PDB file of C-alpha atoms in Angstrom:
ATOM      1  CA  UNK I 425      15.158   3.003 -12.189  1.00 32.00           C
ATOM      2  CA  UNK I 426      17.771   4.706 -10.049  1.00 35.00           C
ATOM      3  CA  UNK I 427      18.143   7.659 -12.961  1.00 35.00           C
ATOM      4  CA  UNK I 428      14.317   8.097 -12.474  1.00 41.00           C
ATOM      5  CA  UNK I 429      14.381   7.571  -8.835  1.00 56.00           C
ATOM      6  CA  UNK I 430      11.778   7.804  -5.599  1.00 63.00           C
ATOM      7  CA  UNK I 431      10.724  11.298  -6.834  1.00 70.00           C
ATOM      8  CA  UNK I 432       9.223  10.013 -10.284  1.00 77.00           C
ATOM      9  CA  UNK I 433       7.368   7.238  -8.643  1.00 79.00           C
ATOM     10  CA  UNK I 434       6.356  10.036  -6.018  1.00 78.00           C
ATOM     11  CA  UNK I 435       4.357  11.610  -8.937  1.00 84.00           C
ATOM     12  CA  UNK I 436       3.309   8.105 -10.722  1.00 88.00           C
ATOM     13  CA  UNK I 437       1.337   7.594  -7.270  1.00 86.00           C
ATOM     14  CA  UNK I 438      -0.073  10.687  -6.804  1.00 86.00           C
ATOM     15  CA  UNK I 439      -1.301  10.626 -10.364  1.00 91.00           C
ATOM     16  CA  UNK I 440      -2.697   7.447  -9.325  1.00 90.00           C
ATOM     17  CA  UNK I 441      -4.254   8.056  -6.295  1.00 86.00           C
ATOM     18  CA  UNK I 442      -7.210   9.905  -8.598  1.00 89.00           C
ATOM     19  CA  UNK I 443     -10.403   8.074  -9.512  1.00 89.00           C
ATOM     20  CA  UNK I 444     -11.010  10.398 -12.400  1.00 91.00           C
ATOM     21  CA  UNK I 445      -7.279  10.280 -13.440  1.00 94.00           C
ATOM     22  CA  UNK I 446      -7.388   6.524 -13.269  1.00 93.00           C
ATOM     23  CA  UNK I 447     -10.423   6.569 -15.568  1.00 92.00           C
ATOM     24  CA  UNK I 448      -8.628   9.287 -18.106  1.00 94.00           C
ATOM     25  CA  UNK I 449      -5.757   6.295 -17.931  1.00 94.00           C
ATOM     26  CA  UNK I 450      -8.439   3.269 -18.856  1.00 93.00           C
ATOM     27  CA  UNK I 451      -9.840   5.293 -21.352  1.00 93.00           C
ATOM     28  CA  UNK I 452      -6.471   5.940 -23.260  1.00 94.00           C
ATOM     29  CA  UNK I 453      -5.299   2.598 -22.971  1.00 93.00           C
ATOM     30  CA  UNK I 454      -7.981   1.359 -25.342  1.00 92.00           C
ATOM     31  CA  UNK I 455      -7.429   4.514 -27.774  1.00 92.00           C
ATOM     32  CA  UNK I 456      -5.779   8.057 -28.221  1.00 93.00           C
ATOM     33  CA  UNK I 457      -7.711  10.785 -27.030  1.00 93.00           C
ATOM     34  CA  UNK I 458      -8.527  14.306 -27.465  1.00 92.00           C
ATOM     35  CA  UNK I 459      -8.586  16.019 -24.241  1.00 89.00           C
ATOM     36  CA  UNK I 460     -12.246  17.531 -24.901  1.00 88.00           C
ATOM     37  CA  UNK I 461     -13.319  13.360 -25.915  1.00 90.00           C
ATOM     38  CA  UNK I 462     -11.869  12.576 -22.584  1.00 90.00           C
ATOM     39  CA  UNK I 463     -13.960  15.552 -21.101  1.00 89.00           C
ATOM     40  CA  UNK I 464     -17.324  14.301 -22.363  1.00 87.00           C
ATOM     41  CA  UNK I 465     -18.467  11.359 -20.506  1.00 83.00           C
ATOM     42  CA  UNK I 466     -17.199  13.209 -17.113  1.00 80.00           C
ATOM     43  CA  UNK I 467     -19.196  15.960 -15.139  1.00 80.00           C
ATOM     44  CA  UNK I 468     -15.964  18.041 -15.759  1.00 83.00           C
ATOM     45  CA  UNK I 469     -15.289  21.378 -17.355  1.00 88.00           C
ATOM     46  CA  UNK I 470     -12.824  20.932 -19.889  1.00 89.00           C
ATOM     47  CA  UNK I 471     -10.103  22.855 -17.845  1.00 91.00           C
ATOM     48  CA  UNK I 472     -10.497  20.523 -14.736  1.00 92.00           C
ATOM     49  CA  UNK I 473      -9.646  17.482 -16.965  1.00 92.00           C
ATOM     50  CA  UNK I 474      -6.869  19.582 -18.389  1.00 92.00           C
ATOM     51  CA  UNK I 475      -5.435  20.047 -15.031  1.00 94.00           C
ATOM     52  CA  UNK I 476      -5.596  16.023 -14.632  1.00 95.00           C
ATOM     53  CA  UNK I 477      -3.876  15.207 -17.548  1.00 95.00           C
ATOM     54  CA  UNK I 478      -1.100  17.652 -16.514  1.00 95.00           C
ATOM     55  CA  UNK I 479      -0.779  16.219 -13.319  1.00 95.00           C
ATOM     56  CA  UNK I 480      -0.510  12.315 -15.467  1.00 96.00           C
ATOM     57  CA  UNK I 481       1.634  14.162 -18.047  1.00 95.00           C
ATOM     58  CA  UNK I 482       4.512  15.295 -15.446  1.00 93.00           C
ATOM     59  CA  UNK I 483       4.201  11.497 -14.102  1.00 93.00           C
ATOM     60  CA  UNK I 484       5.198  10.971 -17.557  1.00 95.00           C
ATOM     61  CA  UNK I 485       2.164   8.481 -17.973  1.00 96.00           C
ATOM     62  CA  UNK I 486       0.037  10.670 -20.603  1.00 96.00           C
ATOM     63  CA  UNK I 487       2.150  12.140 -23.433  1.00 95.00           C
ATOM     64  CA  UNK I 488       0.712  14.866 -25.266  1.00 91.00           C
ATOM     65  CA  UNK I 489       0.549  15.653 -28.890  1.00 89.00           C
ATOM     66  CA  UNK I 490      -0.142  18.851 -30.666  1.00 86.00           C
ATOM     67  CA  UNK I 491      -1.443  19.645 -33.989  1.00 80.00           C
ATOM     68  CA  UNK I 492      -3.311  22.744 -34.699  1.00 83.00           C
ATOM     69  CA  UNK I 493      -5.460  23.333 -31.620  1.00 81.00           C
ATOM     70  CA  UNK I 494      -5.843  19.711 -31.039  1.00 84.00           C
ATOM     71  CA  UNK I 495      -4.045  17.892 -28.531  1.00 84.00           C
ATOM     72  CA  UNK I 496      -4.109  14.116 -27.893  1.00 92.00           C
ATOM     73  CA  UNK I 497      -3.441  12.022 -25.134  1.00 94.00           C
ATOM     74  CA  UNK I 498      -1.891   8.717 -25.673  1.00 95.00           C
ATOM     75  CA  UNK I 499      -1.020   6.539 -22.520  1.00 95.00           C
ATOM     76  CA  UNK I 500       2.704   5.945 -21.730  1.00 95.00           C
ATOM     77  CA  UNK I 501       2.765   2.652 -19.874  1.00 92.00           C
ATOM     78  CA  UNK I 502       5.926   2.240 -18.576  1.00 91.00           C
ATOM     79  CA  UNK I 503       5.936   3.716 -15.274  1.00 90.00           C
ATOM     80  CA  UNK I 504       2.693   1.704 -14.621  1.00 91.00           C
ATOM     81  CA  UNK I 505       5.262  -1.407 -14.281  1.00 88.00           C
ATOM     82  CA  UNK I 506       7.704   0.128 -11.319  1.00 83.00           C
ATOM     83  CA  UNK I 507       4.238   1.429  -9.772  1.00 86.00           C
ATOM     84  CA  UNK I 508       3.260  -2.091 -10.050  1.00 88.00           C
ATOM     85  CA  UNK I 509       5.995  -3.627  -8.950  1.00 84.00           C
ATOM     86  CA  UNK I 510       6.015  -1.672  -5.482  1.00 81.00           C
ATOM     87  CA  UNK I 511       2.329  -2.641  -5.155  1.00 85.00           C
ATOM     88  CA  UNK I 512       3.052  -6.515  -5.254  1.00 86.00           C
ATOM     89  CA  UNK I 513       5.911  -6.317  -3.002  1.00 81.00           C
ATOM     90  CA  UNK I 514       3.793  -4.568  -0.450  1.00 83.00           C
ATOM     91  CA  UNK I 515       0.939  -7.124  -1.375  1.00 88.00           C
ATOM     92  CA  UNK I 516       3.576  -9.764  -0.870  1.00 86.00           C
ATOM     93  CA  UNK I 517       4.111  -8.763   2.794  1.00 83.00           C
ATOM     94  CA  UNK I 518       0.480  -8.542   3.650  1.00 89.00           C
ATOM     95  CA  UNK I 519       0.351 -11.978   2.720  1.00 90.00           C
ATOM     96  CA  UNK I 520       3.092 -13.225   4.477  1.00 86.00           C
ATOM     97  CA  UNK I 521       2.384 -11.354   7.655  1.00 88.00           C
ATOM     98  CA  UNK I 522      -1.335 -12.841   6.988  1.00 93.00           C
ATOM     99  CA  UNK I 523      -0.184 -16.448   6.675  1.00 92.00           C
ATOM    100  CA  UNK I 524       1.660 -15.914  10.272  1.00 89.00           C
ATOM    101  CA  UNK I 525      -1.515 -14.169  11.452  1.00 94.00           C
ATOM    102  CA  UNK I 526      -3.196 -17.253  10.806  1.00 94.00           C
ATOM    103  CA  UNK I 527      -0.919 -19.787  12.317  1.00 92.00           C
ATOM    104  CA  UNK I 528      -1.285 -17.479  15.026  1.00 93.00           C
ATOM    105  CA  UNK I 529      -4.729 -18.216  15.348  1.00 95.00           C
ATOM    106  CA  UNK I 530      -4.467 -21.786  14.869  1.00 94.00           C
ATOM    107  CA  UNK I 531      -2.233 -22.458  17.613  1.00 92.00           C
ATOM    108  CA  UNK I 532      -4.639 -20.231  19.576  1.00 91.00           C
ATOM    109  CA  UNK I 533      -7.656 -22.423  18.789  1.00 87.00           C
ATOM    110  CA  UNK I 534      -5.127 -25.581  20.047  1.00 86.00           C
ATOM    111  CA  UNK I 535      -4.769 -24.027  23.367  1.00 82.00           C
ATOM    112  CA  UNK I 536      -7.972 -24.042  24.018  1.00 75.00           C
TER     113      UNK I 536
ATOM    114  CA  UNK N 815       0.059 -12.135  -7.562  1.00 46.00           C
ATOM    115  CA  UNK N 816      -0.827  -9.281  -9.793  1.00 58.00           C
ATOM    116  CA  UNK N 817      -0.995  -5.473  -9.253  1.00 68.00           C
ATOM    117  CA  UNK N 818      -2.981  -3.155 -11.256  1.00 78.00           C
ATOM    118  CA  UNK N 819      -2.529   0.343  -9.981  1.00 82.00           C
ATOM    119  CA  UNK N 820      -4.775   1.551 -12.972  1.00 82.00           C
ATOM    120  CA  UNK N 821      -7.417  -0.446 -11.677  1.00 80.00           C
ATOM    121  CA  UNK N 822      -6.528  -0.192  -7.449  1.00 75.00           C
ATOM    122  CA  UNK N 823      -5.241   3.266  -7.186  1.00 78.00           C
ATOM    123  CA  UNK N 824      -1.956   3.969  -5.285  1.00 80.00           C
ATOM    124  CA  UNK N 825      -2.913   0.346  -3.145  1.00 85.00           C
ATOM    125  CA  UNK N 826      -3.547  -2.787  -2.080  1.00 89.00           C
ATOM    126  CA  UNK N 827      -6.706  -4.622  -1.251  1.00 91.00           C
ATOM    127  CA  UNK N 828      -6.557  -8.293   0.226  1.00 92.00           C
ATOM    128  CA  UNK N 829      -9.243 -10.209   1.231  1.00 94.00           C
ATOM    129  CA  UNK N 830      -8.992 -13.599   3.614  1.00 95.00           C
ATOM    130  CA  UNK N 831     -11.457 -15.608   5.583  1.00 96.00           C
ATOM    131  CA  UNK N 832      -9.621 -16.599   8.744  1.00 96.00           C
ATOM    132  CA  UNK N 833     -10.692 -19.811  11.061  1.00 94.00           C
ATOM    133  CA  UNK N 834     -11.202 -17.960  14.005  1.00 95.00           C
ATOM    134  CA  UNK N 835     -13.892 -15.487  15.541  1.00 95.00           C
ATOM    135  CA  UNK N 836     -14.112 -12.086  15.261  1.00 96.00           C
ATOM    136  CA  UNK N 837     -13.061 -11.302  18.378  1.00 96.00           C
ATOM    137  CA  UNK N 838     -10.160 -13.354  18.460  1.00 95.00           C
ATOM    138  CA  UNK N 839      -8.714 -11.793  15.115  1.00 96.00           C
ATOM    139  CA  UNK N 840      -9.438  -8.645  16.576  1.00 97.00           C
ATOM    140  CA  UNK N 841      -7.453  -9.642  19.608  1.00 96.00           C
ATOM    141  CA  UNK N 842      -4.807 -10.205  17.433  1.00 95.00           C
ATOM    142  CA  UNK N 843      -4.501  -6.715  16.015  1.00 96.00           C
ATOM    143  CA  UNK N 844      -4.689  -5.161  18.886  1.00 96.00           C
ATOM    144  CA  UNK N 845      -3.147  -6.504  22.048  1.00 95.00           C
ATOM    145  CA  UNK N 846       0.334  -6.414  21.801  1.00 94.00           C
ATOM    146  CA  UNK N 847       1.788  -9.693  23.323  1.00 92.00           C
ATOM    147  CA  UNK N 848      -0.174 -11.242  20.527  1.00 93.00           C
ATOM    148  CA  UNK N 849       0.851  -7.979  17.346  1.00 92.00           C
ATOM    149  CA  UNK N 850       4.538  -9.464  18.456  1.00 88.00           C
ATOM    150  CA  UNK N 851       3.846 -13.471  17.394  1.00 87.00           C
ATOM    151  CA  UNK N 852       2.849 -12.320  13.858  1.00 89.00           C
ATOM    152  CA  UNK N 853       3.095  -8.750  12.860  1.00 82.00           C
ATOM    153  CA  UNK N 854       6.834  -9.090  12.269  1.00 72.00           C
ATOM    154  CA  UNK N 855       7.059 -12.996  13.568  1.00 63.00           C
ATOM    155  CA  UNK N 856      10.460 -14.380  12.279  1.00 66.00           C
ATOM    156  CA  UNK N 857      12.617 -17.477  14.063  1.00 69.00           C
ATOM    157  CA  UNK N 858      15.711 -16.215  15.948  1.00 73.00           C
ATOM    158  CA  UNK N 859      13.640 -12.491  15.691  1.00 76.00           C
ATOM    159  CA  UNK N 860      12.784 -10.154  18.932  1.00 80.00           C
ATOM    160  CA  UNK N 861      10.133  -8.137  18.893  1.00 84.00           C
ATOM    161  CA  UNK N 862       8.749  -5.117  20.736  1.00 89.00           C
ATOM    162  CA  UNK N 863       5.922  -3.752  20.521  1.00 93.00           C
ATOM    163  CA  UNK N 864       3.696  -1.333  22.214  1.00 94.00           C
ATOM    164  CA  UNK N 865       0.336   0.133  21.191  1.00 95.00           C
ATOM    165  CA  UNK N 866      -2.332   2.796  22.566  1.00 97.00           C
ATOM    166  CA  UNK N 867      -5.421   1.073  20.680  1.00 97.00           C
ATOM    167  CA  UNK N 868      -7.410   3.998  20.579  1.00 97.00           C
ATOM    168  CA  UNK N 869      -8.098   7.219  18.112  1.00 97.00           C
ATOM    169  CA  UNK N 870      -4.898   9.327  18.392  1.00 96.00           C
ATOM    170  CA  UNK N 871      -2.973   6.549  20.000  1.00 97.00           C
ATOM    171  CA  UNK N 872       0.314   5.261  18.699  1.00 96.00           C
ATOM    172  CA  UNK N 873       1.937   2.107  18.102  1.00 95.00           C
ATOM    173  CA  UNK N 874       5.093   0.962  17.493  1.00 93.00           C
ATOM    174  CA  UNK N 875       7.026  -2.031  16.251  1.00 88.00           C
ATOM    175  CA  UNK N 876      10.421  -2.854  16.518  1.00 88.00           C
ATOM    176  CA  UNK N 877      12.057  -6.195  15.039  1.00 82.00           C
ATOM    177  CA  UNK N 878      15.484  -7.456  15.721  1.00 83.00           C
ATOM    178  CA  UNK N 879      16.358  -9.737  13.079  1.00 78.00           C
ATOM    179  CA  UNK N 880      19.178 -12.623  13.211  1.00 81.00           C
ATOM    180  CA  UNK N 881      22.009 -10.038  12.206  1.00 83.00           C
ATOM    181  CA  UNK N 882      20.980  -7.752  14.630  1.00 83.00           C
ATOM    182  CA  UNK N 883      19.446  -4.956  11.931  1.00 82.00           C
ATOM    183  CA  UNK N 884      16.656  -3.270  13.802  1.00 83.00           C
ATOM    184  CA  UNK N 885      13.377  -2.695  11.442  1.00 79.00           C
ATOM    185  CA  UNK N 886      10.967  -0.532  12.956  1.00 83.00           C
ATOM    186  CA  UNK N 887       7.081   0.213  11.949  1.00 85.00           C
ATOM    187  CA  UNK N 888       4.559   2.491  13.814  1.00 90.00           C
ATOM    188  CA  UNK N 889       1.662   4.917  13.219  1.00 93.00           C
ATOM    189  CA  UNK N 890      -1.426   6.080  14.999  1.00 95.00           C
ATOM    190  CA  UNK N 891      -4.775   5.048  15.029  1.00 97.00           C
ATOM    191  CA  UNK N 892      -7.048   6.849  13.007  1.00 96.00           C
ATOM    192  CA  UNK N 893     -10.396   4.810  13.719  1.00 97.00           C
ATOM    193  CA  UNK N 894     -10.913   2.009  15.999  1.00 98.00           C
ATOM    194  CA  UNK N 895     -14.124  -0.048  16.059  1.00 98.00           C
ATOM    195  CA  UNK N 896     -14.044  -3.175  18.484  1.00 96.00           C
ATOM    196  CA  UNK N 897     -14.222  -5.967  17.287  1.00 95.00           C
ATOM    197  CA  UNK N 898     -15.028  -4.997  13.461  1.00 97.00           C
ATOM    198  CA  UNK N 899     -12.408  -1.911  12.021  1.00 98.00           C
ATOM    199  CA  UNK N 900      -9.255  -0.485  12.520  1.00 97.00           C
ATOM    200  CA  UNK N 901      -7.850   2.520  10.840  1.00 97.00           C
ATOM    201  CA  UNK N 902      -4.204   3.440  11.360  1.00 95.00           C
ATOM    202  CA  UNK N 903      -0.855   4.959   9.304  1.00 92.00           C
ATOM    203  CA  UNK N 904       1.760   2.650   8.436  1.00 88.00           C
ATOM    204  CA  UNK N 905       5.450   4.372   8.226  1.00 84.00           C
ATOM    205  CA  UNK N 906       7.839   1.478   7.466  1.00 77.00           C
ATOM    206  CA  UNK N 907      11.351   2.169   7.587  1.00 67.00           C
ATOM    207  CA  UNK N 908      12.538  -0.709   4.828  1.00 65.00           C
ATOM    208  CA  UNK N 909      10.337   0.395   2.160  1.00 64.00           C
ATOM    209  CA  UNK N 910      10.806   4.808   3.374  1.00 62.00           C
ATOM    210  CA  UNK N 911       7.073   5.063   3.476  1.00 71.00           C
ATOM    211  CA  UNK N 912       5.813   7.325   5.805  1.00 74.00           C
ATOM    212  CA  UNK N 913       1.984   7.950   6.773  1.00 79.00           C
ATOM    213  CA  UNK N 914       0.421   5.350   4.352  1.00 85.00           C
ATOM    214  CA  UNK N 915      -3.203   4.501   5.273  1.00 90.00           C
ATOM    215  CA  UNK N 916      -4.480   0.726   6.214  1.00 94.00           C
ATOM    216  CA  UNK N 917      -7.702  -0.112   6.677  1.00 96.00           C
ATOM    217  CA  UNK N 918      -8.830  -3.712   8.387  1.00 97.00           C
ATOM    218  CA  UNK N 919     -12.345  -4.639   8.642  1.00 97.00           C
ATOM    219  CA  UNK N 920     -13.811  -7.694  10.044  1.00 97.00           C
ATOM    220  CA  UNK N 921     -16.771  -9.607   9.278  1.00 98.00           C
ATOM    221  CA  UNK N 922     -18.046 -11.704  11.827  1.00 97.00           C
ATOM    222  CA  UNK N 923     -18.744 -15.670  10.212  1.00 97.00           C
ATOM    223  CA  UNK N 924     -19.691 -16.964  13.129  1.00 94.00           C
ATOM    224  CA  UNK N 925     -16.817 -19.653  13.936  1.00 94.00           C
ATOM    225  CA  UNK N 926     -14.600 -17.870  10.884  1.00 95.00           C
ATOM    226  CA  UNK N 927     -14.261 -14.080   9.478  1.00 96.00           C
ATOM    227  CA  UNK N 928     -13.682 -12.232   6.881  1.00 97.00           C
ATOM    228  CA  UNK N 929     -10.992  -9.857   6.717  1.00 97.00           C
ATOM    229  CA  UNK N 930     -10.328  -6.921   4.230  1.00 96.00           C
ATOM    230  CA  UNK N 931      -7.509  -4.913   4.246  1.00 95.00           C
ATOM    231  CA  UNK N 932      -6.801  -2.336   2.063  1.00 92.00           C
ATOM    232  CA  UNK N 933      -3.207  -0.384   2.331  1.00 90.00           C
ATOM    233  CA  UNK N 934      -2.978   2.738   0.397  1.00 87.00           C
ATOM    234  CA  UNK N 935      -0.243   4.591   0.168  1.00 80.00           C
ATOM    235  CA  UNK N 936      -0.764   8.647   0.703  1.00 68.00           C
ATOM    236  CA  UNK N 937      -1.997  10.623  -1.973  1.00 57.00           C
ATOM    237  CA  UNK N 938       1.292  13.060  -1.390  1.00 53.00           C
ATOM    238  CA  UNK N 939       3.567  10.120  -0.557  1.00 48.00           C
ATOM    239  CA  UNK N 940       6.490  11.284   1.252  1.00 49.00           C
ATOM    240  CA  UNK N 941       8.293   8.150   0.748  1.00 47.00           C
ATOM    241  CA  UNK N 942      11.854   9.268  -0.020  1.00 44.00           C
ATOM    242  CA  UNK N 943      14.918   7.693  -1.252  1.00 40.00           C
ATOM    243  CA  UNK N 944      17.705   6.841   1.330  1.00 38.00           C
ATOM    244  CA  UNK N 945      20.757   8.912   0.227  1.00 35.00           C
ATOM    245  CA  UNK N 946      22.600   6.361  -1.301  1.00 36.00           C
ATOM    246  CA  UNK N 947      20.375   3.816  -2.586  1.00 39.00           C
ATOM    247  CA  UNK N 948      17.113   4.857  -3.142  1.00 41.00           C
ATOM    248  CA  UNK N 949      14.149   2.915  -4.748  1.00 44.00           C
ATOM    249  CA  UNK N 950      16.159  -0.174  -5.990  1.00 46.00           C
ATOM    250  CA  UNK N 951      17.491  -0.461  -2.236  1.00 46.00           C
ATOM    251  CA  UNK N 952      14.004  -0.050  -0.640  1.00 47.00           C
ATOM    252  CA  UNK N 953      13.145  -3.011  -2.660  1.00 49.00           C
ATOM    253  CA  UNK N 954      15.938  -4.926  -2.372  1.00 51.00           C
ATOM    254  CA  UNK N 955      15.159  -4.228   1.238  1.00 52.00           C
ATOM    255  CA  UNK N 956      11.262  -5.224   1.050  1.00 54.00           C
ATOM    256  CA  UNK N 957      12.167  -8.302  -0.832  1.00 56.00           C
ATOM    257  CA  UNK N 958      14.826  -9.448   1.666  1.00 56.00           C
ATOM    258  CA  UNK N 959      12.499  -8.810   4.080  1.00 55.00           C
ATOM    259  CA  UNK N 960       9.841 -11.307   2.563  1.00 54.00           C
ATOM    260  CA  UNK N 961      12.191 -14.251   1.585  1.00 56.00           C
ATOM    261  CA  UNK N 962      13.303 -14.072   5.273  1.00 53.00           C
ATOM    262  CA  UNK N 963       9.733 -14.282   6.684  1.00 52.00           C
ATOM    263  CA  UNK N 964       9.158 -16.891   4.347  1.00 51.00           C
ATOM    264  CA  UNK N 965      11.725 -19.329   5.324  1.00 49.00           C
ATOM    265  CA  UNK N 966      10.120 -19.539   8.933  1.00 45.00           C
TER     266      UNK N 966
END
């Protein structure tokens, strides 16, 4: 993690912060895909869903494969866990500072 | 607790239904004497705070904890809607994010509300590693930051 460091997950959450990359991400988690399959069901040209897959590719959560003039995107789900991770710790403070928020509130209501 | 960025984006989204009117909760966001009992509420911990509650205004939160290590969090308001939304950044020193959005919104229950918060994290983060420690350290920060609240 410290090799791959705050810049990597820099790009694992701007990749994320997408809709339509997040749905290119769903979509290759079930299966491989060719980048003009994963171009189909969207109101996309081909190149704009080219240019999403390079952003998820550098984020190193799409890798690429070439043969002839095809190229297919499988899902690399590794980074999705330290992305994760971060999300449940700030989840986990939310709560906590929730649960106080609340006992706030009840001691409130005893004043009364 | 589970996270699933795939599915949530660069976020979180919590939902709670609180046993107190929406006014009160609202109260509790936004007038400071009250922010300092739970925003960063900790036995043996000081906190300041100060806060301009409206669009453009700033606030600011600074927690002493038991060893004397200052943690401070502040951001401006982007939208404020008595007694029902609040939009404002979130820069939090422990974790080196800077400019992350949260969004609360109330739902008046009557004698109870709903709350929804969502916290997303900007979609050019500029959270940055310390110099010496980085990612592993902001953690290590974060988590030492919730055991502690826990124990109170």
């Amino acid at each position: 993690m410290v090799d791959r460091g705050d810049e990597h997950l820099d790009s694992v959450f701007r990749a994320l912060a997408h809709p339509a990359r997040r749905a290119i991400l769903r979509r290759i988690a079930r299966a491989e895909q060719t980048v003009s399959e994963l171009a189909e069901p969207f109101d996309m040209s081909l190149e704009a869903v080219s240019k999403h897959v390079r952003v998820l590719e550098r984020a190193r959560l799409v890798k690429r494969t070439r043969s002839g003039r095809m190229h297919r995107c499988r899902l690399r789900p590794e980074p999705l866990k330290d992305a994760a991770k971060v999300l449940a710790q700030l989840a986990a403070l939310w709560n906590t500072r929730l649960d106080a928020l609340e006992h706030l509130l009840t001691e409130l209501k005893n004043d009364e | 607790m589970t996270s699933d960025p795939v599915r949530d984006g660069a976020g979180v989204s919590i939902r709670r239904v609180l046993n107190a009117p929406c006014k009160q909760v609202f109260e509790a966001w936004t007038r400071p004497e009250l922010m300092a009992r739970w925003f960063f509420a900790g036995e043996g911990w000081t906190t300041k705070v100060s806060a301009d509650v409206r669009v453009g205004g700033r606030y600011e939160l600074t927690m002493r904890d038991t060893s004397g290590e200052e943690h401070a969090q502040f951001g401006e308001y982007r939208e404020v809607v008595p007694v029902t939304r609040l939009v404002f950044t979130w820069s939090f020193a422990p974790l080196a994010v800077v400019d992350s959005i949260v969004t609360v919104e109330l739902v008046d229950l009557g004698a109870s509300t709903e709350l929804n918060l969502t916290h997303v994290l900007p979609p050019d983060p500029k959270i940055r590693r310390s110099h010496e420690d980085g990612w592993t350290g902001c953690l290590r920060n974060l988590d030492l930051f919730v055991t502690k609240n826990r124990e109170n």
